[in-house]
Short mmCIF file of C-alpha atoms and ligand atoms in Angstrom, two decimals:
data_model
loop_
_atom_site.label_atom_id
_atom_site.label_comp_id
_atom_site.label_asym_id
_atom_site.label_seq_id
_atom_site.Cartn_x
_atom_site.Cartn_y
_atom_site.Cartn_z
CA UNK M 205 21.83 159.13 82.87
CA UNK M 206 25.52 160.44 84.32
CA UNK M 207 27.70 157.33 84.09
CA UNK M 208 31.39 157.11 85.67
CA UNK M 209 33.80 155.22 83.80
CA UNK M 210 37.00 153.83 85.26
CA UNK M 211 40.50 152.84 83.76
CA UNK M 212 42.07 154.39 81.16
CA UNK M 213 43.23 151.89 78.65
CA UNK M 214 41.97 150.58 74.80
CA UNK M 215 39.21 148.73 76.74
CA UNK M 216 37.64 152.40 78.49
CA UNK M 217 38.00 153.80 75.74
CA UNK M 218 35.92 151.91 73.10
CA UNK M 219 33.59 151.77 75.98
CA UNK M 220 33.48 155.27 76.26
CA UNK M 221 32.71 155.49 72.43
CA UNK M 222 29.90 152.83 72.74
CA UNK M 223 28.69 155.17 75.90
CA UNK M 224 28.99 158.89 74.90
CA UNK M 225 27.03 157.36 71.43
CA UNK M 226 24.04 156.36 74.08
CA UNK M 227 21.60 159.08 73.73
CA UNK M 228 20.01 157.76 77.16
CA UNK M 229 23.61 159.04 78.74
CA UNK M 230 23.82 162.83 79.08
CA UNK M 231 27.01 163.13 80.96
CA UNK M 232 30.14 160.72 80.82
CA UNK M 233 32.79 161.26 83.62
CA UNK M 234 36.00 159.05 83.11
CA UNK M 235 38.46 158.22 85.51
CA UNK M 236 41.38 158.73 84.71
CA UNK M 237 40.63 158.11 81.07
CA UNK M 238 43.42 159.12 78.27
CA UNK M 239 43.87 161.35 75.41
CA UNK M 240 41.45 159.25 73.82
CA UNK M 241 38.52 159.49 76.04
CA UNK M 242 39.11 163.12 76.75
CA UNK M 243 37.43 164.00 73.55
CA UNK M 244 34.09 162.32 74.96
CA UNK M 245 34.11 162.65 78.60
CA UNK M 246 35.53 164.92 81.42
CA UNK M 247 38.34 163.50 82.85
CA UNK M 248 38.90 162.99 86.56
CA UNK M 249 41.39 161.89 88.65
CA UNK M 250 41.11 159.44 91.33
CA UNK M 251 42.64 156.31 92.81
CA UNK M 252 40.90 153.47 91.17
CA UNK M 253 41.51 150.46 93.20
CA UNK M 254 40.65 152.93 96.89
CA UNK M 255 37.00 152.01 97.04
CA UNK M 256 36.31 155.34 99.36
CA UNK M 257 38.12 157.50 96.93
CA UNK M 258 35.97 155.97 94.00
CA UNK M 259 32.57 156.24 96.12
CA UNK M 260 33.61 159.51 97.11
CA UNK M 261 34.06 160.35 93.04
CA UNK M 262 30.64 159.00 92.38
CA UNK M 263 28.43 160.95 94.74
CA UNK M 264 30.20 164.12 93.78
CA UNK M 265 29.08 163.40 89.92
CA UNK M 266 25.84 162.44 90.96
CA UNK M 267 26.40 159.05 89.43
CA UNK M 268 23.41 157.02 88.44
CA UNK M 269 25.91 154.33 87.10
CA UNK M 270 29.32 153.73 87.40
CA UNK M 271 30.95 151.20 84.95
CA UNK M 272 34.47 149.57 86.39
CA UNK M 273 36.77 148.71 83.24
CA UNK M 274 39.43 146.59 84.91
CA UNK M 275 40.06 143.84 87.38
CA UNK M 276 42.07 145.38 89.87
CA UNK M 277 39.17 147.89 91.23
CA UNK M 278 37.17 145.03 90.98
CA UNK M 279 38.97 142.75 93.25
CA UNK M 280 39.46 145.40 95.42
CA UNK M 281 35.68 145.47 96.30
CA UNK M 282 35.03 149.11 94.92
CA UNK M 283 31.92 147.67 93.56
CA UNK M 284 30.95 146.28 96.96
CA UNK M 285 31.55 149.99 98.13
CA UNK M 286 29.30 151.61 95.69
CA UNK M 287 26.66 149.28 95.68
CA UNK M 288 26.87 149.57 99.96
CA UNK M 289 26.27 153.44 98.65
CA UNK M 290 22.91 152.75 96.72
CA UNK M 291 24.72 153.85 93.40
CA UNK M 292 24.28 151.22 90.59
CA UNK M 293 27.18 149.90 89.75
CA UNK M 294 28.75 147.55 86.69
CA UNK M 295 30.62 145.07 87.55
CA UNK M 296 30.97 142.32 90.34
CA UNK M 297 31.90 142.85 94.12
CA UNK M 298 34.98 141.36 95.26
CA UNK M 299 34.60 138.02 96.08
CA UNK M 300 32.58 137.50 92.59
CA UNK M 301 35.30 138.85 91.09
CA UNK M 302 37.72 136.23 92.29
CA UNK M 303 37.05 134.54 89.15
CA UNK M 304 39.63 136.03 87.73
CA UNK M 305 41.26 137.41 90.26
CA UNK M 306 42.26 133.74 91.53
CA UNK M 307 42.40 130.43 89.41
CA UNK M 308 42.64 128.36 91.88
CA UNK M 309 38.76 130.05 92.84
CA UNK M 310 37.61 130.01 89.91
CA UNK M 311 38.67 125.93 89.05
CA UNK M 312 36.97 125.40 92.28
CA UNK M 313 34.01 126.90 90.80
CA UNK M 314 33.95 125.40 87.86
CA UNK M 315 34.17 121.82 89.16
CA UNK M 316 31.26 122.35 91.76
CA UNK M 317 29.02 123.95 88.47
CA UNK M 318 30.12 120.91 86.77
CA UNK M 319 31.33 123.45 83.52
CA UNK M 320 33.78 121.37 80.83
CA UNK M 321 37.86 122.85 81.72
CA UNK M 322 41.37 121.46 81.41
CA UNK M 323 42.27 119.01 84.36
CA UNK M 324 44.19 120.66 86.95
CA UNK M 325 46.42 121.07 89.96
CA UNK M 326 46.22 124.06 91.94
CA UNK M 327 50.25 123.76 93.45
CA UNK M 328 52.45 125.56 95.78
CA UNK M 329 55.94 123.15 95.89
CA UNK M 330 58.25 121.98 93.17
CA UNK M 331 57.64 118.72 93.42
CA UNK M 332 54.33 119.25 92.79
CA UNK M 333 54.79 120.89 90.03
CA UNK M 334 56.75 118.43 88.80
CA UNK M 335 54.25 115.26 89.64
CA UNK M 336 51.47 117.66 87.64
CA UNK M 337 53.62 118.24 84.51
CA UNK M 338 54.79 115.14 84.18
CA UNK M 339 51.02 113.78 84.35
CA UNK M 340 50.17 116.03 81.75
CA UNK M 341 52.73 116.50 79.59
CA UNK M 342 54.08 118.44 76.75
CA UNK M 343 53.23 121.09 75.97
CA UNK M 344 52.93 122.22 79.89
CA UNK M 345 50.65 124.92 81.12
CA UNK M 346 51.29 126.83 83.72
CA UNK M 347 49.46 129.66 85.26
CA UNK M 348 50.45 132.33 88.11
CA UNK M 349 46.97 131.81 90.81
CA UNK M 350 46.71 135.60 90.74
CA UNK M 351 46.00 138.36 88.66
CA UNK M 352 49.28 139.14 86.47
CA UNK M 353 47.76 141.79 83.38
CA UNK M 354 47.19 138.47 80.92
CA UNK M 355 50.64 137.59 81.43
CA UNK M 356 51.08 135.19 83.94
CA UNK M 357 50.76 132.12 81.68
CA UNK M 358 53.61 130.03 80.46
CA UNK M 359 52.63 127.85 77.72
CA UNK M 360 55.37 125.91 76.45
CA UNK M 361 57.58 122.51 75.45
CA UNK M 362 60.39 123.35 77.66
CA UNK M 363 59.59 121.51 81.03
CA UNK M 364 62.55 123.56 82.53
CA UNK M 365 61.34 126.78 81.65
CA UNK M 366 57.73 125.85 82.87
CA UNK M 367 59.49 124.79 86.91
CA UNK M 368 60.91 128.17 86.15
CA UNK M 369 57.67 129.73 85.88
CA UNK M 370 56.38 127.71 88.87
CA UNK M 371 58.70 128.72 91.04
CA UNK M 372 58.88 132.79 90.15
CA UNK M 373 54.99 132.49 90.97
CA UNK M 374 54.67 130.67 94.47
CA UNK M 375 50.90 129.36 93.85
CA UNK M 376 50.07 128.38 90.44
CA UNK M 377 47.31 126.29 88.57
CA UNK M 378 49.20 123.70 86.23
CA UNK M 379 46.57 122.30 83.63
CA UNK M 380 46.54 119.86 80.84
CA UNK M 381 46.83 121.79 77.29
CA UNK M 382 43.82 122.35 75.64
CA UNK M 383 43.86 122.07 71.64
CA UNK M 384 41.97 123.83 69.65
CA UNK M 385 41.21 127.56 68.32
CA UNK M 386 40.21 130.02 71.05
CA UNK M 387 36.95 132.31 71.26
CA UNK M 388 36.54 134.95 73.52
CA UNK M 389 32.72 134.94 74.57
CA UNK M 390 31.36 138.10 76.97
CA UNK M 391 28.44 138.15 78.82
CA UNK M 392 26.48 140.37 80.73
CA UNK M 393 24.65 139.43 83.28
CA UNK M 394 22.85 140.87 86.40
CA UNK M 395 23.65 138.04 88.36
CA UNK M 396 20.78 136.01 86.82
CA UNK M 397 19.67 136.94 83.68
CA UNK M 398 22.56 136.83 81.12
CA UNK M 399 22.82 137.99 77.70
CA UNK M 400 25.70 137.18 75.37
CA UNK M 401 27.68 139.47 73.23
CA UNK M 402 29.09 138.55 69.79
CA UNK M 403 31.92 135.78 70.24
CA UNK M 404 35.35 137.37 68.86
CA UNK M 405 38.81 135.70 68.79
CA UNK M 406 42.14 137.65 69.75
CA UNK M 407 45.51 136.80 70.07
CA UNK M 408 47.42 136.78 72.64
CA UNK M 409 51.48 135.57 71.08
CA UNK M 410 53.36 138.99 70.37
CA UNK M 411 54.74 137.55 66.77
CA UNK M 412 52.55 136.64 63.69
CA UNK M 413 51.93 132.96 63.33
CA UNK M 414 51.21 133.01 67.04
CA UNK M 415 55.27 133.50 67.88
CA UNK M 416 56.81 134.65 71.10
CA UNK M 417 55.79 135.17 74.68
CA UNK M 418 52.61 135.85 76.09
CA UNK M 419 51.07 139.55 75.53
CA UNK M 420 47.67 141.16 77.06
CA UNK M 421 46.54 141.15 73.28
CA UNK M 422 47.96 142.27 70.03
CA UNK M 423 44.43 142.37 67.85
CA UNK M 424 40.87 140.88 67.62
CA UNK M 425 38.23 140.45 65.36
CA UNK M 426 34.50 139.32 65.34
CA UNK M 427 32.05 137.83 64.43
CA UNK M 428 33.87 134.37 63.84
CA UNK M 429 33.09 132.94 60.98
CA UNK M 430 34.39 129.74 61.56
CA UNK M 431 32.40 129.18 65.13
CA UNK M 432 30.42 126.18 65.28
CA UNK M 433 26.56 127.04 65.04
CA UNK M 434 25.20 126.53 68.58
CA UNK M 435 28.48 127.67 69.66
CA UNK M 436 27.00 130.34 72.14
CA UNK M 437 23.67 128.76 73.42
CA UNK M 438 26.02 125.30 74.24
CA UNK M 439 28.23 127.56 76.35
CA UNK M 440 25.11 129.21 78.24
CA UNK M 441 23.80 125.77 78.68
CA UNK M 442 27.07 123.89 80.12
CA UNK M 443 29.15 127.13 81.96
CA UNK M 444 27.35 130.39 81.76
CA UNK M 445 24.24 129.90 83.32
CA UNK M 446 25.94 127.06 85.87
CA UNK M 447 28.68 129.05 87.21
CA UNK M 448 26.33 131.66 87.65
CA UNK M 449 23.75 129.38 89.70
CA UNK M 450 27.08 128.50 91.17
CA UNK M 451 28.06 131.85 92.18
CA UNK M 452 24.27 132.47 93.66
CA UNK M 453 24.56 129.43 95.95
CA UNK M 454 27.42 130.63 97.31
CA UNK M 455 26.00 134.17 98.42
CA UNK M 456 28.12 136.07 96.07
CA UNK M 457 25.81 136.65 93.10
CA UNK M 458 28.26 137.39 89.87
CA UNK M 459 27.22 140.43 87.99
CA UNK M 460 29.04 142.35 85.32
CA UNK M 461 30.62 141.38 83.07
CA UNK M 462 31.36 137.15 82.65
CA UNK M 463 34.20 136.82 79.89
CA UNK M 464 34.08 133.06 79.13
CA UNK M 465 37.74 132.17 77.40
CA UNK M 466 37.22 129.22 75.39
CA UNK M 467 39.06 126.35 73.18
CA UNK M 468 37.29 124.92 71.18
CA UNK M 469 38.44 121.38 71.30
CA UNK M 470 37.62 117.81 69.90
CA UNK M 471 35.92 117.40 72.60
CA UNK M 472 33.96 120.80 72.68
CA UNK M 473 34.28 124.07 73.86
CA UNK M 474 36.56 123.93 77.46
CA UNK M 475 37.03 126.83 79.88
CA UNK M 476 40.57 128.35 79.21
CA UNK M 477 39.59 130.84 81.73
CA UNK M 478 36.99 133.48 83.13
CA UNK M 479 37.53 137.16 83.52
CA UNK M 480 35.74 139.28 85.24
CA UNK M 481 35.40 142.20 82.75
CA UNK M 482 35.33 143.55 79.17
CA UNK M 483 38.76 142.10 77.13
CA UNK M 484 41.20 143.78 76.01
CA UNK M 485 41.29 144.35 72.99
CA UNK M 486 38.08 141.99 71.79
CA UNK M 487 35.81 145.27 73.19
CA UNK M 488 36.76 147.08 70.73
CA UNK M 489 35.38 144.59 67.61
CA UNK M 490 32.72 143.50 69.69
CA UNK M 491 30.84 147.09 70.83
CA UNK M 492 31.86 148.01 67.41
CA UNK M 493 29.11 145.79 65.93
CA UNK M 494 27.02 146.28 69.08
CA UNK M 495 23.63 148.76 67.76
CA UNK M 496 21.85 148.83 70.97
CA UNK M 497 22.95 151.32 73.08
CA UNK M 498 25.51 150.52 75.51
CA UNK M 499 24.49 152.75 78.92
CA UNK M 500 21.09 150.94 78.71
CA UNK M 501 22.32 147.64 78.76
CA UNK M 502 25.08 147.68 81.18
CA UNK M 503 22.60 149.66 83.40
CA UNK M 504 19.72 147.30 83.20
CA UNK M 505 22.88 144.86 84.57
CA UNK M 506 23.32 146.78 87.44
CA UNK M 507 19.65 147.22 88.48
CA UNK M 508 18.69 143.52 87.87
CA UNK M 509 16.18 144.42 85.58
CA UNK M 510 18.18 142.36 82.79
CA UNK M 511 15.32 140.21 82.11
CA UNK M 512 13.26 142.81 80.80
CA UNK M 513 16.32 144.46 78.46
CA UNK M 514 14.86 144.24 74.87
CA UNK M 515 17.15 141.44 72.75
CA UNK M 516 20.51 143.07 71.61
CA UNK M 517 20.81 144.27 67.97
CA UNK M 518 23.96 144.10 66.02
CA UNK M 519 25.53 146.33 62.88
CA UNK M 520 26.23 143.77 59.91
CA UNK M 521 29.70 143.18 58.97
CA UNK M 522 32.67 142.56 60.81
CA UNK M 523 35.23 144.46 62.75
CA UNK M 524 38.90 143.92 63.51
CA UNK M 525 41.43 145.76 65.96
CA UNK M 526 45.11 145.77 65.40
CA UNK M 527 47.32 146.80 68.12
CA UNK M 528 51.01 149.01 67.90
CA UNK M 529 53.14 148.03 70.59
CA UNK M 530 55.75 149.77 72.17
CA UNK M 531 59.64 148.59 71.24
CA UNK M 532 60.34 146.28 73.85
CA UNK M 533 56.68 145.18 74.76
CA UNK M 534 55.84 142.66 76.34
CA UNK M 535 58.55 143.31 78.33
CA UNK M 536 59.74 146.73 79.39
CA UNK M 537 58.43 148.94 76.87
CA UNK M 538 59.97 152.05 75.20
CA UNK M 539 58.23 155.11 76.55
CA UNK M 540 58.02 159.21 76.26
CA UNK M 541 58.39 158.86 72.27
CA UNK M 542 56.23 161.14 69.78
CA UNK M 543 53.27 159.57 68.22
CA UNK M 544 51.99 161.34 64.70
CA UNK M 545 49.00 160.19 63.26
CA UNK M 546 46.95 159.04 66.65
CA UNK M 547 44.36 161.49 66.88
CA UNK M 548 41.96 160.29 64.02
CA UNK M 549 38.46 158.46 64.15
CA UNK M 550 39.16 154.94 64.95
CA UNK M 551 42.27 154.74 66.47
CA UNK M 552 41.62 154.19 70.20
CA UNK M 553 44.34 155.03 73.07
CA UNK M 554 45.60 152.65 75.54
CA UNK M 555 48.90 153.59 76.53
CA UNK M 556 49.05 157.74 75.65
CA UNK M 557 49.33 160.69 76.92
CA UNK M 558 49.74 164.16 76.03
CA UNK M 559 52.92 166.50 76.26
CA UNK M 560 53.32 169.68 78.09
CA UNK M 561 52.73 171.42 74.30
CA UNK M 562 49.77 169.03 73.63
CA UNK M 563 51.90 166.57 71.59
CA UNK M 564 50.72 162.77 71.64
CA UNK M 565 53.49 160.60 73.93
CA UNK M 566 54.12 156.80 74.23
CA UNK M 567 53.10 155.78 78.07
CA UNK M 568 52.74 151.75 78.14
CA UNK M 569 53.17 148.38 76.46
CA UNK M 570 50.32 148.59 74.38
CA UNK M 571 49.91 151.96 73.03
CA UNK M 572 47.06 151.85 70.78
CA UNK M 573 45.12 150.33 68.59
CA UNK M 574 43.29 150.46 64.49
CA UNK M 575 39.58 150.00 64.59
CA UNK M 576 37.77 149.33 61.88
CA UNK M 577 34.50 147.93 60.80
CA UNK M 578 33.53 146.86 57.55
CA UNK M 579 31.07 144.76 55.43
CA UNK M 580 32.88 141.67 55.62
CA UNK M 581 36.24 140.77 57.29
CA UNK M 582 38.21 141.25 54.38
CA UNK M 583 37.57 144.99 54.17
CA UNK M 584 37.73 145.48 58.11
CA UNK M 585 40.92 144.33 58.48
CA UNK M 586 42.09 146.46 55.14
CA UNK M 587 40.58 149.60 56.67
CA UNK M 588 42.37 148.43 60.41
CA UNK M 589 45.38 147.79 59.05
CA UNK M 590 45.04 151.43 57.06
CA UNK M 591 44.68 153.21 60.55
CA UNK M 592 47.34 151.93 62.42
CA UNK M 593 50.00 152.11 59.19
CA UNK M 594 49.23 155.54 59.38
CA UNK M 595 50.20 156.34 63.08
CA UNK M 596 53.78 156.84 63.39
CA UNK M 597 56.25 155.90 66.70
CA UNK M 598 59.68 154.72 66.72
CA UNK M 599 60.51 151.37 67.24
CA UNK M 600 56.35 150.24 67.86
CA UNK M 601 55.37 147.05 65.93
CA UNK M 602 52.64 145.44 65.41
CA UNK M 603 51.10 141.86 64.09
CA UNK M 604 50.51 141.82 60.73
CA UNK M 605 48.13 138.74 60.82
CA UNK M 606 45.27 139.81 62.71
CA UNK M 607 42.02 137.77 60.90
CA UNK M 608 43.94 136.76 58.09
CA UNK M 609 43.62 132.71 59.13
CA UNK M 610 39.79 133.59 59.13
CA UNK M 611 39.38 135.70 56.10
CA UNK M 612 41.20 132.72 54.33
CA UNK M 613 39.67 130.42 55.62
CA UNK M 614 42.04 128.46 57.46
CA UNK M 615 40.77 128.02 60.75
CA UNK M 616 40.09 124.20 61.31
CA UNK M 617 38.02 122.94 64.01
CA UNK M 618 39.60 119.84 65.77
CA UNK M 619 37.80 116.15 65.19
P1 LIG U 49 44.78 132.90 80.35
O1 LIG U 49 45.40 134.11 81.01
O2 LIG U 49 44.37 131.84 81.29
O3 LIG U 49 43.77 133.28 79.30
O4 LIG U 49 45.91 132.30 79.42
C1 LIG U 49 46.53 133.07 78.42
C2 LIG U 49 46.64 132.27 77.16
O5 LIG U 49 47.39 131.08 77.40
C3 LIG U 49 45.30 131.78 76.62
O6 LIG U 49 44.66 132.74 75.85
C4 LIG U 49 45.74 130.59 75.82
O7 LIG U 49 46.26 131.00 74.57
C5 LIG U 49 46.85 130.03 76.62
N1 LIG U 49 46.34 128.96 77.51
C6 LIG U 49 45.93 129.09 78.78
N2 LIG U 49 45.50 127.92 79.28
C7 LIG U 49 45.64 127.01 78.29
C8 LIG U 49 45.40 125.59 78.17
N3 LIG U 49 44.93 124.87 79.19
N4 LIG U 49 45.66 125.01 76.99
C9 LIG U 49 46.15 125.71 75.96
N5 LIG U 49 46.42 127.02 76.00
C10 LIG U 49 46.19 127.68 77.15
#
């Protein structure tokens, strides 16, 4: 099998590792990939959100899957485009993909599938902001309708600060807050048949203890061993398998990948939010642990043959990612600065790239991350933490509490 990969962050390239270790996949063509990925795939060039360009890429490297890593392509309908082509493709067309790619969409889905979420208010005006808030109440949540890289949530006690928000947005989704730890559950699906991966938990606050704004993720780990038992059939039962009926009535079949965000509440697991792709950076834990190979599954996906995929096998243990962030991430981050100690097994790239003499350069927020599996959580996060102490960048930080509530043990489950 020749599979095209596109994107070029931490997410592409732990799924490159999970594909180029496939021995069903003989040729892996990434696009544009990083320094990363270039030791396990050739590296092309091509505009990933022009769906002609990307089609174009495809037949030329006789494609016989493509797998789309991000949401903007996908919103963009450069799955439609392939698929229009006759080339399988991994991941779901553009209207499907509105899931994530609008809120207000995808609480419109969820209420027709009749799948447990926060109350909401999809709102355009400050006053109704203000009427939704103020129904709600502290703390206030309040999320930009479209697709803003994981940061276009304002969670917070300040009700000024949340208007703020409102009003830099135009359309946003206010919701009640939901309380309770969150899980991260991904599933693949074909549009029907739907298998879920291992549940892993990230963390999205930039500071340890779950301080400061909003990031696209600082770390993750899996499997939870906290998670109620049942956890993942109840969510196949009340959202998975509904939105997807959903999704089917509607014409617009969802297939790809389904990431579920959940809280896990008094009241039960509740919807934080749908994606349409892998996370970033819970891929990297999950495919860690993932034995059967990757190409296989994610191609059965994309020839609806998902029923007939043999059930999934995973490694024992745990796994844990730690991210090193760029001085001044999440906001404008430090860039161009020398990294040392980047190119070793387990660290995967997400904001690199490579010098004119070869040397390893900052080039984003996020710039890379410590991957580590081990044979229980303890001794992943050890050996994560190990990696990612041993890359050097100035001014780059990192959490320094990734799994450490679940190693000890301190993860309570509300009611
Ligand atoms: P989202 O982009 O929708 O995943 O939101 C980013 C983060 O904001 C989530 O991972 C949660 O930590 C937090 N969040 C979003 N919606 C809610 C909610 N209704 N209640 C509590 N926290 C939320």
């Amino acid at each position: 099998m020749r599979v095209l990969l596109l994107g070029g962050g931490g997410r592409e390239h732990a799924l490159a590792l999970g594909l180029a270790g496939d021995p069903e996949v003989e040729a892996l063509i990434a696009a544009p990939g990083n320094p990363g990925i270039a030791g396990l795939a050739e590296l092309r060039q091509v505009d990933a959100a022009d769906p002609a360009a990307v089609t174009a890429l495809a037949v030329e490297v006789a494609a016989d899957l493509v797998v789309i890593g991000p949401e903007a392509p996908l919103v963009a309908g450069v799955a439609d485009a392939l698929r229009a082509k006759g080339v399988a493709v991994f991941g779901p067309g553009g209207e499907a993909a509105r899931l994530e790619g609008s809120k207000t969409f995808a609480k419109d889905v969820m209420a027709a599938a009749g799948v447990p979420t926060a109350r909401a208010y999809s709102c355009t005006d400050a006053e109704s902001v203000a009427a939704a808030l103020d129904e709600f109440g502290a703390p206030y949540v309040v999320k930009n309708d479209g697709l803003a890289a994981g940061k276009g949530v304002v969670v917070t006690e300040d009700r000024v600060a949340a208007l703020r928000h409102a009003a830099e947005c135009g359309r946003v989704v206010v919701e009640e807050y939901l309380a309770g730890p969150e899980v991260s559950l991904f599933v693949v699906t074909d549009g029907e048949a739907a298998v879920p991966l291992l549940p892993a938990q990230d963390f999205k606050r930039v500071g340890d203890g779950d301080t400061g704004p909003n990031t696209g993720g600082m770390g993750a780990y899996a499997p939870l061993p906290w998670a109620p038992s049942g956890l993942v059939d109840e969510v196949m039962a009340s959202t998975v398998h509904p939105t997807l009926a959903e999704m089917r009535r509607r014409g617009t079949p969802f297939a790809g990948l389904l990431y579920v965000g959940l809280a896990i509440t008094a009241a039960g697991p509740r919807v934080i939010e749908f994606n349409a792709r892998f996370g970033d950076p819970e891929t990297q834990v999950v495919l860690a642990l993932l034995e059967t190979p990757l190409g296989g599954l994610l191609h059965a996906a994309a020839t609806r043959t998902l029923a007939d995929h043999p059930p999934l096998r995973w490694r024992d243990g745990a796994a844990v990612t730690v991210v090193l962030a760029a001085e001044g991430y999440p906001g404008t981050p430090r860039t161009g600065d020398v990294i040392t100690g980047g190119d070793r097994p387990g660290i995967i790239h997400a904001g690199t790239r490579r010098g004119p003499d070869g040397e390893l350069l900052s080039a984003g927020g996020r710039i890379l991350c410590g991957t580590a599996t081990g044979p229980d959580l303890a001794a992943a996060r050890d050996a994560a933490y190990e990696l990612v102490d041993g890359v050097t960048l100035a001014g780059a930080h990192r959490r320094g509490d990734i799994a450490t509530a679940a190693v000890e043990g301190r993860i309570a489950l509300p009611g």
